[in-house]
């Protein structure tokens, strides 16, 4: 993530979060209000239907009573039909009131109505059968008033009252819920902008703090730059445009300083190189002068005019050996200056180790070193320039022997790594790598030896790297040095075997 994006995210995140929280609350509020309204509407419609049913029941009951009294006055079939119809309609109203009844009180009242109605019907039938006769209208009215239908009217009216009360409490609840909803939305309306304001204030405060910090850093940087490269006019104050210009100025100065420091670095390297070349020249001069002096003395004696001494076989062998030494030095220099292209051949690295060890056999015996060789039983196939790798191994062995002038153990271990590489370690029990060269072990001309060129390890590393491998060296905690070569193994070579010499 780029810095700009991160800053943008930091600034906008609180707003976005606050926004989302309010959005969530709004949705929740709308949803719950909708649900409440639906519930209220359902309850109100049920209450209205209950009220209607109770009212209907009462009306039918009154009609039934009226028509039944008329039928007793004039018991003709038509009146009986009307009474039957009233009864049926009452029963219908009762059934729908019964269906809608939910509360125990309602059910109890309806039970009373049902029992009372059946009793009233039975009594009416009994009166009808006795065929009563009322002398006056007053007698009839007295009978009608004393009629048990009164017991029925009470529960009906009570049912109406309960339903009316339920309607009223539902209306009150709706009102108070509406009030709560209004308060909630008012609160959100107030808190929303307030939250936005606070977040904005927080973000602005955070940004201003960052800018202040930036200004302090800028002033700090400018103070440093003043020391490094003259005056940088920087106040760290002003508008963002001014700040931008000041920043540009600082960046320009930094570029200047970095450019100069790089130039100094290059000069330093060049100086070091020149010094190293001087050292090399001195070392070559030293190396060349000694054999040349010996050769010059012998040849000088042979060409003396007064008593010339002919060169013996021993002299010639000495001259030959010295010339070979010279040649070797020159070859090392040439190798360093112009490394030849590797000519690769499929080789078993174990053979290469044997060959190199054979070349240093005499030295090993001379210094009394005990070699410990640990090679796998199967071939370790690599694609290498045999001469070049041979040179690397001989160099590592000779360095190890140089480090153990009074004897020790030279361990050579070869193994396969799981990552398709061959790993060869050369370990000695000598004094270890001197701190003088430890840091620049593989840089040319780094040597602690009187007659050393300091080219061996740098040439060796170049050869190994040219082969796609690595060469590393370090001191062991238990004493002595260890050099490790990793080379890519040839694909399709023997895959088994253990990693030796870890
Ligand atoms: P030279 O042998 O000519 O000095 P090298 O590049 O081969 O050049 O080695 C550089 C230096 O590294 C040596 O002079 C020596 O100080 C150090 N060195 C190399 N191998 C070993 C080792 N096995 N033990 C201790 N020091 C080592």
Short mmCIF file of C-alpha atoms and ligand atoms in Angstrom, two decimals:
data_model
loop_
_atom_site.label_atom_id
_atom_site.label_comp_id
_atom_site.label_asym_id
_atom_site.label_seq_id
_atom_site.Cartn_x
_atom_site.Cartn_y
_atom_site.Cartn_z
CA UNK A 1 0.00 0.00 0.00
CA UNK A 2 1.40 3.39 -0.89
CA UNK A 3 1.83 6.08 1.75
CA UNK A 4 -0.81 8.31 0.17
CA UNK A 5 -3.38 5.55 0.30
CA UNK A 6 -2.55 4.78 3.90
CA UNK A 7 -2.93 8.42 4.92
CA UNK A 8 -6.19 8.68 2.97
CA UNK A 9 -7.46 5.58 4.72
CA UNK A 10 -6.40 6.90 8.12
CA UNK A 11 -8.21 10.17 7.54
CA UNK A 12 -11.40 8.76 6.03
CA UNK A 13 -11.76 5.61 8.11
CA UNK A 14 -13.27 7.25 11.22
CA UNK A 15 -15.81 9.16 9.08
CA UNK A 16 -16.72 6.07 7.15
CA UNK A 17 -17.12 4.06 10.33
CA UNK A 18 -19.29 6.71 12.00
CA UNK A 19 -21.33 6.98 8.78
CA UNK A 20 -21.84 3.22 8.66
CA UNK A 21 -22.84 3.10 12.33
CA UNK A 22 -25.51 5.75 11.75
CA UNK A 23 -26.67 4.08 8.57
CA UNK A 24 -26.98 0.83 10.48
CA UNK A 25 -28.98 2.55 13.25
CA UNK A 26 -31.26 4.19 10.69
CA UNK A 27 -31.96 0.89 8.96
CA UNK A 28 -32.56 -0.76 12.32
CA UNK A 29 -34.87 2.07 13.38
CA UNK A 30 -36.88 1.97 10.14
CA UNK A 31 -37.12 -1.81 10.29
CA UNK A 32 -38.27 -1.90 13.93
CA UNK A 33 -40.79 0.90 13.39
CA UNK A 34 -42.20 -0.97 10.40
CA UNK A 35 -42.47 -4.14 12.44
CA UNK A 36 -44.11 -2.33 15.34
CA UNK A 37 -46.59 -0.68 13.01
CA UNK A 38 -47.45 -4.01 11.43
CA UNK A 39 -47.99 -5.52 14.88
CA UNK A 40 -50.11 -2.60 16.02
CA UNK A 41 -52.19 -2.72 12.84
CA UNK A 42 -52.77 -6.45 13.38
CA UNK A 43 -53.72 -5.96 17.03
CA UNK A 44 -56.03 -3.01 16.22
CA UNK A 45 -57.78 -4.93 13.45
CA UNK A 46 -58.30 -7.94 15.78
CA UNK A 47 -59.62 -5.66 18.51
CA UNK A 48 -62.00 -3.95 16.07
CA UNK A 49 -63.29 -7.33 14.89
CA UNK A 50 -63.75 -8.44 18.50
CA UNK A 51 -65.61 -5.25 19.31
CA UNK A 52 -67.83 -5.70 16.26
CA UNK A 53 -68.57 -9.33 17.21
CA UNK A 54 -69.46 -8.38 20.83
CA UNK A 55 -71.70 -5.56 19.60
CA UNK A 56 -73.38 -7.82 17.04
CA UNK A 57 -73.96 -10.44 19.74
CA UNK A 58 -75.61 -7.90 22.01
CA UNK A 59 -77.85 -6.52 19.22
CA UNK A 60 -78.92 -10.04 18.18
CA UNK A 61 -79.67 -10.92 21.77
CA UNK A 62 -81.88 -7.86 22.20
CA UNK A 63 -83.72 -8.65 18.95
CA UNK A 64 -84.15 -12.26 20.00
CA UNK A 65 -85.65 -11.16 23.32
CA UNK A 66 -87.98 -8.66 21.66
CA UNK A 67 -89.24 -11.09 19.01
CA UNK A 68 -89.60 -13.90 21.54
CA UNK A 69 -91.85 -11.69 23.71
CA UNK A 70 -93.90 -10.82 20.61
CA UNK A 71 -94.17 -14.49 19.79
CA UNK A 72 -95.54 -15.20 23.26
CA UNK A 73 -98.18 -12.48 22.77
CA UNK A 74 -99.06 -13.75 19.30
CA UNK A 75 -97.76 -17.29 18.81
CA UNK A 76 -98.20 -17.56 15.04
CA UNK A 77 -95.73 -19.51 12.78
CA UNK A 78 -94.37 -16.30 11.12
CA UNK A 79 -93.23 -14.94 14.48
CA UNK A 80 -91.71 -18.27 15.36
CA UNK A 81 -89.73 -18.09 12.07
CA UNK A 82 -88.45 -14.60 12.99
CA UNK A 83 -87.39 -15.84 16.44
CA UNK A 84 -85.59 -18.80 14.87
CA UNK A 85 -83.78 -16.45 12.50
CA UNK A 86 -82.76 -14.21 15.47
CA UNK A 87 -81.47 -17.24 17.31
CA UNK A 88 -79.42 -18.35 14.32
CA UNK A 89 -77.91 -14.88 13.89
CA UNK A 90 -77.08 -14.69 17.61
CA UNK A 91 -75.36 -18.04 17.43
CA UNK A 92 -73.39 -16.85 14.39
CA UNK A 93 -72.27 -13.68 16.23
CA UNK A 94 -71.38 -15.77 19.27
CA UNK A 95 -69.27 -18.16 17.14
CA UNK A 96 -67.23 -15.34 15.61
CA UNK A 97 -66.73 -13.69 19.05
CA UNK A 98 -65.63 -17.07 20.37
CA UNK A 99 -63.16 -17.48 17.48
CA UNK A 100 -61.56 -14.10 18.18
CA UNK A 101 -61.40 -14.49 21.99
CA UNK A 102 -57.78 -14.69 23.22
CA UNK A 103 -57.81 -13.61 26.85
CA UNK A 104 -59.00 -15.92 29.63
CA UNK A 105 -61.42 -13.19 30.82
CA UNK A 106 -63.05 -13.06 27.37
CA UNK A 107 -63.41 -16.85 27.25
CA UNK A 108 -64.96 -16.90 30.71
CA UNK A 109 -67.51 -14.22 29.74
CA UNK A 110 -68.40 -16.03 26.53
CA UNK A 111 -68.85 -19.26 28.49
CA UNK A 112 -71.29 -17.40 30.77
CA UNK A 113 -73.17 -16.03 27.74
CA UNK A 114 -73.41 -19.50 26.18
CA UNK A 115 -74.71 -21.17 29.36
CA UNK A 116 -77.12 -18.28 30.03
CA UNK A 117 -78.45 -18.32 26.45
CA UNK A 118 -79.17 -22.03 26.56
CA UNK A 119 -80.98 -21.63 29.87
CA UNK A 120 -83.00 -18.71 28.46
CA UNK A 121 -83.99 -20.80 25.43
CA UNK A 122 -85.06 -23.70 27.67
CA UNK A 123 -87.14 -21.39 29.88
CA UNK A 124 -88.70 -19.74 26.83
CA UNK A 125 -89.74 -23.16 25.46
CA UNK A 126 -91.21 -24.06 28.85
CA UNK A 127 -93.23 -20.82 28.98
CA UNK A 128 -94.35 -21.39 25.42
CA UNK A 129 -95.56 -24.89 26.19
CA UNK A 130 -97.68 -23.73 29.21
CA UNK A 131 -99.40 -21.26 26.82
CA UNK A 132 -99.56 -18.45 29.46
CA UNK A 133 -102.16 -15.79 29.41
CA UNK A 134 -101.51 -12.19 30.60
CA UNK A 135 -104.61 -10.31 31.63
CA UNK A 136 -103.12 -6.93 30.98
CA UNK A 137 -100.19 -5.51 29.09
CA UNK A 138 -98.68 -4.56 32.43
CA UNK A 139 -98.60 -8.24 33.43
CA UNK A 140 -96.74 -9.03 30.21
CA UNK A 141 -94.22 -6.27 30.81
CA UNK A 142 -93.65 -7.49 34.35
CA UNK A 143 -93.00 -10.96 33.06
CA UNK A 144 -90.67 -9.59 30.40
CA UNK A 145 -88.67 -7.58 32.95
CA UNK A 146 -88.30 -10.56 35.25
CA UNK A 147 -87.12 -12.65 32.31
CA UNK A 148 -83.60 -14.15 32.89
CA UNK A 149 -82.20 -12.54 29.71
CA UNK A 150 -80.78 -9.89 32.03
CA UNK A 151 -78.17 -12.36 33.17
CA UNK A 152 -77.02 -12.56 29.57
CA UNK A 153 -76.76 -8.85 28.95
CA UNK A 154 -74.27 -8.37 31.78
CA UNK A 155 -71.49 -10.58 30.33
CA UNK A 156 -72.13 -9.15 26.84
CA UNK A 157 -71.64 -5.63 28.08
CA UNK A 158 -68.57 -6.66 30.10
CA UNK A 159 -67.10 -8.20 26.93
CA UNK A 160 -67.72 -4.94 25.09
CA UNK A 161 -66.04 -3.03 27.90
CA UNK A 162 -62.95 -5.29 27.87
CA UNK A 163 -62.61 -4.96 24.12
CA UNK A 164 -63.02 -1.21 24.27
CA UNK A 165 -60.34 -1.04 26.96
CA UNK A 166 -57.97 -3.18 24.84
CA UNK A 167 -58.53 -0.80 21.91
CA UNK A 168 -57.73 2.14 24.07
CA UNK A 169 -54.54 0.65 25.53
CA UNK A 170 -53.39 -0.35 22.00
CA UNK A 171 -53.93 3.20 20.84
CA UNK A 172 -51.97 4.50 23.83
CA UNK A 173 -49.11 2.05 23.17
CA UNK A 174 -49.00 3.14 19.52
CA UNK A 175 -48.81 6.72 20.59
CA UNK A 176 -45.97 6.09 23.06
CA UNK A 177 -44.07 3.99 20.46
CA UNK A 178 -44.46 6.75 17.93
CA UNK A 179 -43.11 9.13 20.54
CA UNK A 180 -40.10 6.84 21.16
CA UNK A 181 -39.45 6.56 17.40
CA UNK A 182 -39.54 10.32 17.03
CA UNK A 183 -37.11 10.72 19.95
CA UNK A 184 -34.77 8.10 18.45
CA UNK A 185 -34.70 9.78 15.05
CA UNK A 186 -34.27 13.18 16.65
CA UNK A 187 -31.35 11.80 18.62
CA UNK A 188 -29.81 10.36 15.48
CA UNK A 189 -30.39 13.58 13.65
CA UNK A 190 -28.51 15.43 16.38
CA UNK A 191 -25.81 12.80 17.01
CA UNK A 192 -25.09 12.20 13.27
CA UNK A 193 -23.84 15.69 12.47
CA UNK A 194 -22.25 15.89 15.93
CA UNK A 195 -20.34 12.63 15.26
CA UNK A 196 -19.31 13.91 11.84
CA UNK A 197 -18.13 17.15 13.39
CA UNK A 198 -16.15 15.36 16.08
CA UNK A 199 -14.57 12.91 13.57
CA UNK A 200 -13.69 15.81 11.30
CA UNK A 201 -12.20 17.67 14.21
CA UNK A 202 -10.22 14.55 15.24
CA UNK A 203 -8.92 14.00 11.70
CA UNK A 204 -7.98 17.65 11.33
CA UNK A 205 -6.22 17.54 14.69
CA UNK A 206 -4.36 14.34 13.70
CA UNK A 207 -3.32 15.84 10.37
CA UNK A 208 -2.17 19.04 11.98
CA UNK A 209 -0.10 17.02 14.45
CA UNK A 210 1.48 15.07 11.58
CA UNK A 211 2.23 18.29 9.75
CA UNK A 212 3.76 19.77 12.90
CA UNK A 213 5.91 16.67 13.30
CA UNK A 214 6.87 16.92 9.63
CA UNK A 215 7.85 20.53 10.16
CA UNK A 216 10.01 19.57 13.13
CA UNK A 217 11.70 16.84 11.06
CA UNK A 218 12.14 19.31 8.24
CA UNK A 219 13.79 21.83 10.53
CA UNK A 220 15.95 19.06 11.94
CA UNK A 221 16.92 17.94 8.43
CA UNK A 222 17.62 21.50 7.41
CA UNK A 223 19.87 21.97 10.45
CA UNK A 224 21.85 18.90 9.41
CA UNK A 225 21.95 20.02 5.79
CA UNK A 226 23.21 23.43 6.90
CA UNK A 227 26.17 21.69 8.46
CA UNK A 228 26.71 19.53 5.39
CA UNK A 229 26.13 21.87 2.51
CA UNK A 230 25.71 25.45 3.47
CA UNK A 231 22.57 27.30 4.41
CA UNK A 232 19.15 25.95 3.61
CA UNK A 233 16.53 28.62 4.23
CA UNK A 234 13.79 26.69 5.94
CA UNK A 235 11.26 27.97 8.43
CA UNK A 236 8.96 24.96 8.62
CA UNK A 237 6.04 27.44 8.72
CA UNK A 238 3.53 28.78 6.24
CA UNK A 239 0.91 27.43 3.87
CA UNK A 240 1.06 24.02 2.27
CA UNK A 241 2.47 25.58 -0.96
CA UNK A 242 5.28 27.18 0.98
CA UNK A 243 5.87 23.93 2.80
CA UNK A 244 6.02 22.11 -0.56
CA UNK A 245 8.62 24.56 -1.86
CA UNK A 246 10.67 24.17 1.31
CA UNK A 247 10.44 20.40 0.97
CA UNK A 248 11.63 20.61 -2.65
CA UNK A 249 14.56 22.67 -1.46
CA UNK A 250 15.43 20.06 1.17
CA UNK A 251 15.12 17.22 -1.37
CA UNK A 252 17.44 19.11 -3.74
CA UNK A 253 19.96 19.60 -0.98
CA UNK A 254 19.71 15.95 0.03
CA UNK A 255 20.39 14.97 -3.59
CA UNK A 256 23.44 17.23 -3.58
CA UNK A 257 24.73 15.74 -0.35
CA UNK A 258 24.06 12.16 -1.50
CA UNK A 259 25.74 12.87 -4.86
CA UNK A 260 28.80 14.26 -3.13
CA UNK A 261 28.91 11.40 -0.66
CA UNK A 262 28.70 8.90 -3.55
CA UNK A 263 31.53 10.72 -5.30
CA UNK A 264 33.58 10.57 -2.09
CA UNK A 265 32.81 6.87 -1.84
CA UNK A 266 34.01 6.33 -5.40
CA UNK A 267 37.16 8.34 -4.72
CA UNK A 268 37.77 6.29 -1.60
CA UNK A 269 37.40 3.01 -3.47
CA UNK A 270 39.75 4.29 -6.15
CA UNK A 271 42.27 5.32 -3.53
CA UNK A 272 41.96 1.91 -1.89
CA UNK A 273 42.39 0.24 -5.26
CA UNK A 274 45.45 2.34 -6.01
CA UNK A 275 46.87 1.49 -2.61
CA UNK A 276 46.11 -2.18 -3.23
CA UNK A 277 47.77 -2.02 -6.64
CA UNK A 278 50.75 -0.41 -4.96
CA UNK A 279 50.81 -3.24 -2.46
CA UNK A 280 50.49 -5.78 -5.22
CA UNK A 281 53.29 -4.14 -7.16
CA UNK A 282 55.46 -4.23 -4.05
CA UNK A 283 54.56 -7.87 -3.45
CA UNK A 284 55.28 -8.76 -7.09
CA UNK A 285 58.52 -6.84 -6.98
CA UNK A 286 59.46 -8.71 -3.82
CA UNK A 287 58.46 -12.06 -5.29
CA UNK A 288 60.20 -11.38 -8.60
CA UNK A 289 63.33 -9.90 -7.11
CA UNK A 290 64.26 -12.93 -4.98
CA UNK A 291 64.26 -15.52 -7.78
CA UNK A 292 65.81 -12.98 -10.14
CA UNK A 293 68.65 -12.34 -7.69
CA UNK A 294 69.36 -16.06 -7.40
CA UNK A 295 69.27 -16.53 -11.18
CA UNK A 296 71.37 -13.40 -11.71
CA UNK A 297 74.08 -14.63 -9.31
CA UNK A 298 74.31 -18.05 -10.96
CA UNK A 299 74.26 -16.70 -14.51
CA UNK A 300 76.67 -13.91 -13.51
CA UNK A 301 79.16 -16.47 -12.17
CA UNK A 302 78.85 -18.48 -15.43
CA UNK A 303 79.63 -15.52 -17.68
CA UNK A 304 82.46 -14.05 -15.55
CA UNK A 305 85.40 -13.23 -17.86
CA UNK A 306 88.21 -14.02 -15.50
CA UNK A 307 87.23 -17.37 -14.08
CA UNK A 308 83.90 -18.43 -15.57
CA UNK A 309 82.10 -21.28 -13.76
CA UNK A 310 79.96 -23.51 -15.88
CA UNK A 311 76.39 -24.12 -14.61
CA UNK A 312 75.85 -27.49 -12.91
CA UNK A 313 72.65 -29.51 -13.23
CA UNK A 314 71.74 -28.44 -9.72
CA UNK A 315 72.11 -24.77 -10.72
CA UNK A 316 69.95 -25.27 -13.75
CA UNK A 317 67.28 -27.04 -11.66
CA UNK A 318 67.34 -24.11 -9.24
CA UNK A 319 67.00 -21.61 -12.11
CA UNK A 320 64.14 -23.67 -13.54
CA UNK A 321 62.30 -23.80 -10.22
CA UNK A 322 62.66 -20.04 -9.76
CA UNK A 323 61.40 -19.37 -13.28
CA UNK A 324 58.36 -21.59 -12.53
CA UNK A 325 57.69 -19.60 -9.38
CA UNK A 326 57.79 -16.40 -11.41
CA UNK A 327 55.51 -17.90 -14.01
CA UNK A 328 53.03 -18.94 -11.34
CA UNK A 329 52.86 -15.43 -9.94
CA UNK A 330 52.35 -13.95 -13.38
CA UNK A 331 49.67 -16.57 -14.15
CA UNK A 332 47.82 -15.71 -10.93
CA UNK A 333 47.79 -12.07 -11.93
CA UNK A 334 46.62 -12.91 -15.43
CA UNK A 335 43.89 -15.17 -14.05
CA UNK A 336 42.66 -12.37 -11.89
CA UNK A 337 42.75 -9.81 -14.67
CA UNK A 338 41.34 -12.02 -17.44
CA UNK A 339 39.46 -15.06 -16.16
CA UNK A 340 39.13 -17.67 -18.92
CA UNK A 341 35.71 -19.03 -19.94
CA UNK A 342 34.97 -22.29 -18.11
CA UNK A 343 34.93 -25.43 -20.24
CA UNK A 344 32.43 -27.61 -18.44
CA UNK A 345 32.42 -31.36 -18.29
CA UNK A 346 30.28 -33.83 -16.41
CA UNK A 347 32.42 -34.71 -13.41
CA UNK A 348 32.09 -36.72 -10.23
CA UNK A 349 33.04 -34.18 -7.57
CA UNK A 350 34.56 -36.97 -5.45
CA UNK A 351 37.25 -37.50 -8.16
CA UNK A 352 37.98 -33.79 -8.15
CA UNK A 353 38.50 -33.84 -4.37
CA UNK A 354 40.88 -36.83 -4.66
CA UNK A 355 42.84 -35.14 -7.45
CA UNK A 356 43.29 -31.86 -5.53
CA UNK A 357 44.25 -33.72 -2.35
CA UNK A 358 46.84 -35.66 -4.33
CA UNK A 359 48.45 -32.39 -5.44
CA UNK A 360 48.92 -31.19 -1.85
CA UNK A 361 49.87 -34.59 -0.44
CA UNK A 362 53.54 -33.67 0.04
CA UNK A 363 52.64 -30.45 1.93
CA UNK A 364 50.24 -32.36 4.12
CA UNK A 365 53.02 -34.75 5.11
CA UNK A 366 55.53 -31.91 5.58
CA UNK A 367 53.40 -29.99 8.09
CA UNK A 368 52.16 -33.15 9.78
CA UNK A 369 48.47 -32.57 9.15
CA UNK A 370 45.97 -35.46 9.46
CA UNK A 371 43.42 -35.46 6.63
CA UNK A 372 39.84 -36.62 7.39
CA UNK A 373 37.95 -37.23 4.18
CA UNK A 374 34.20 -37.91 4.20
CA UNK A 375 32.81 -38.60 0.73
CA UNK A 376 29.46 -40.20 -0.22
CA UNK A 377 29.43 -43.73 -1.62
CA UNK A 378 27.63 -42.64 -4.83
CA UNK A 379 28.97 -40.23 -7.43
CA UNK A 380 28.07 -36.55 -7.04
CA UNK A 381 27.70 -35.34 -10.60
CA UNK A 382 28.42 -31.72 -11.45
CA UNK A 383 29.07 -29.79 -14.68
CA UNK A 384 32.39 -28.03 -14.07
CA UNK A 385 35.60 -26.77 -15.62
CA UNK A 386 37.85 -29.33 -13.98
CA UNK A 387 41.04 -27.20 -14.06
CA UNK A 388 39.33 -24.17 -12.57
CA UNK A 389 37.59 -26.10 -9.78
CA UNK A 390 40.82 -27.99 -9.15
CA UNK A 391 42.53 -24.63 -8.64
CA UNK A 392 39.82 -23.58 -6.17
CA UNK A 393 40.18 -26.78 -4.12
CA UNK A 394 44.00 -26.63 -4.09
CA UNK A 395 43.82 -23.01 -2.96
CA UNK A 396 41.46 -23.87 -0.09
CA UNK A 397 43.62 -26.85 0.96
CA UNK A 398 46.84 -24.79 0.84
CA UNK A 399 45.25 -21.97 2.85
CA UNK A 400 44.13 -24.51 5.46
CA UNK A 401 47.65 -26.02 5.58
CA UNK A 402 49.17 -22.52 5.89
CA UNK A 403 46.91 -21.97 8.89
CA UNK A 404 48.23 -25.17 10.58
CA UNK A 405 52.06 -24.84 10.44
CA UNK A 406 52.43 -27.11 13.46
CA UNK A 407 49.94 -29.75 12.36
CA UNK A 408 46.26 -30.30 12.89
CA UNK A 409 43.28 -31.84 11.14
CA UNK A 410 42.16 -31.04 7.61
CA UNK A 411 38.54 -32.22 7.16
CA UNK A 412 36.99 -32.43 3.71
CA UNK A 413 33.32 -33.42 3.51
CA UNK A 414 31.10 -33.76 0.45
CA UNK A 415 27.33 -34.23 0.39
CA UNK A 416 24.11 -33.58 -1.46
CA UNK A 417 21.64 -30.93 -0.36
CA UNK A 418 17.91 -31.40 -0.93
CA UNK A 419 17.84 -28.24 -3.11
CA UNK A 420 19.75 -29.94 -5.97
CA UNK A 421 23.17 -28.69 -4.88
CA UNK A 422 26.41 -30.38 -3.91
CA UNK A 423 28.00 -29.07 -0.72
CA UNK A 424 31.73 -29.33 -0.07
CA UNK A 425 33.26 -28.12 3.21
CA UNK A 426 36.96 -27.65 3.95
CA UNK A 427 37.60 -27.32 7.67
CA UNK A 428 40.86 -26.87 9.55
CA UNK A 429 41.93 -26.67 13.19
CA UNK A 430 44.27 -23.71 12.65
CA UNK A 431 44.24 -20.26 14.24
CA UNK A 432 41.21 -19.16 12.25
CA UNK A 433 40.74 -16.20 9.93
CA UNK A 434 42.46 -13.09 11.23
CA UNK A 435 40.16 -10.13 12.06
CA UNK A 436 42.40 -8.04 9.79
CA UNK A 437 41.00 -9.75 6.67
CA UNK A 438 37.78 -11.30 7.99
CA UNK A 439 35.55 -8.54 6.63
CA UNK A 440 37.12 -8.50 3.16
CA UNK A 441 38.13 -12.13 2.82
CA UNK A 442 37.03 -12.32 -0.81
CA UNK A 443 38.22 -8.91 -1.94
CA UNK A 444 41.43 -8.87 -4.00
CA UNK A 445 44.76 -8.27 -2.31
CA UNK A 446 43.46 -9.01 1.20
CA UNK A 447 46.23 -11.12 2.67
CA UNK A 448 47.96 -11.64 5.99
CA UNK A 449 50.80 -13.66 4.49
CA UNK A 450 54.22 -12.17 3.81
CA UNK A 451 54.39 -13.59 0.30
CA UNK A 452 50.63 -13.82 -0.25
CA UNK A 453 48.89 -12.05 -3.14
CA UNK A 454 45.43 -12.01 -1.56
CA UNK A 455 44.04 -13.09 -4.93
CA UNK A 456 43.39 -16.78 -4.22
CA UNK A 457 40.02 -16.49 -2.48
CA UNK A 458 38.68 -13.73 -4.73
CA UNK A 459 39.58 -15.75 -7.86
CA UNK A 460 38.10 -18.88 -6.25
CA UNK A 461 34.81 -17.17 -5.47
CA UNK A 462 34.59 -15.78 -9.01
CA UNK A 463 35.10 -19.26 -10.45
CA UNK A 464 32.47 -20.83 -8.17
CA UNK A 465 29.96 -18.05 -8.91
CA UNK A 466 30.64 -18.52 -12.67
CA UNK A 467 29.59 -22.13 -12.13
CA UNK A 468 26.30 -20.97 -10.56
CA UNK A 469 27.43 -21.75 -7.02
CA UNK A 470 28.54 -19.98 -3.83
CA UNK A 471 31.72 -19.90 -1.77
CA UNK A 472 31.62 -18.74 1.85
CA UNK A 473 34.14 -18.79 4.68
CA UNK A 474 33.97 -18.21 8.41
CA UNK A 475 35.58 -19.08 11.72
CA UNK A 476 34.22 -22.01 13.69
CA UNK A 477 33.20 -21.47 17.33
CA UNK A 478 35.40 -24.41 18.35
CA UNK A 479 38.43 -22.88 16.55
CA UNK A 480 39.80 -22.97 13.02
CA UNK A 481 38.17 -21.91 9.76
CA UNK A 482 35.56 -23.47 7.50
CA UNK A 483 35.08 -22.78 3.80
CA UNK A 484 31.94 -24.04 2.05
CA UNK A 485 31.38 -24.49 -1.66
CA UNK A 486 27.87 -25.10 -3.05
CA UNK A 487 27.56 -26.15 -6.67
CA UNK A 488 24.46 -27.00 -8.66
CA UNK A 489 24.19 -30.75 -9.14
CA UNK A 490 23.69 -32.15 -12.60
CA UNK A 491 20.02 -33.02 -13.19
CA UNK A 492 19.42 -36.76 -13.49
CA UNK A 493 22.49 -37.63 -11.37
CA UNK A 494 22.26 -40.06 -8.44
CA UNK A 495 19.61 -38.69 -6.08
CA UNK A 496 20.26 -40.69 -2.97
CA UNK A 497 22.88 -40.17 -0.33
CA UNK A 498 23.16 -38.14 2.84
CA UNK A 499 24.52 -34.65 3.37
CA UNK A 500 27.90 -35.23 4.86
CA UNK A 501 30.07 -33.03 6.98
CA UNK A 502 27.44 -30.76 8.47
P1 LIG B 1 46.67 -15.50 0.07
O1 LIG B 1 46.62 -16.93 0.43
O2 LIG B 1 47.57 -15.21 -1.08
O3 LIG B 1 46.89 -14.58 1.22
P2 LIG B 1 43.88 -15.78 -0.27
O4 LIG B 1 42.89 -14.93 -0.97
O5 LIG B 1 43.86 -17.22 -0.63
O6 LIG B 1 45.25 -15.11 -0.51
O7 LIG B 1 43.66 -15.65 1.27
C1 LIG B 1 43.46 -14.38 1.82
C2 LIG B 1 43.67 -14.42 3.31
O8 LIG B 1 42.64 -15.14 3.96
C3 LIG B 1 44.88 -15.12 3.78
O9 LIG B 1 46.02 -14.28 3.71
C4 LIG B 1 44.56 -15.51 5.20
O10 LIG B 1 44.81 -14.45 6.06
C5 LIG B 1 43.10 -15.74 5.13
N1 LIG B 1 42.78 -17.17 5.07
C6 LIG B 1 42.44 -17.89 4.01
N2 LIG B 1 42.19 -19.18 4.35
C7 LIG B 1 42.39 -19.27 5.68
C8 LIG B 1 42.29 -20.35 6.64
N3 LIG B 1 41.95 -21.58 6.28
N4 LIG B 1 42.57 -20.05 7.94
C9 LIG B 1 42.90 -18.79 8.30
N5 LIG B 1 43.00 -17.75 7.46
C10 LIG B 1 42.75 -17.97 6.16
#
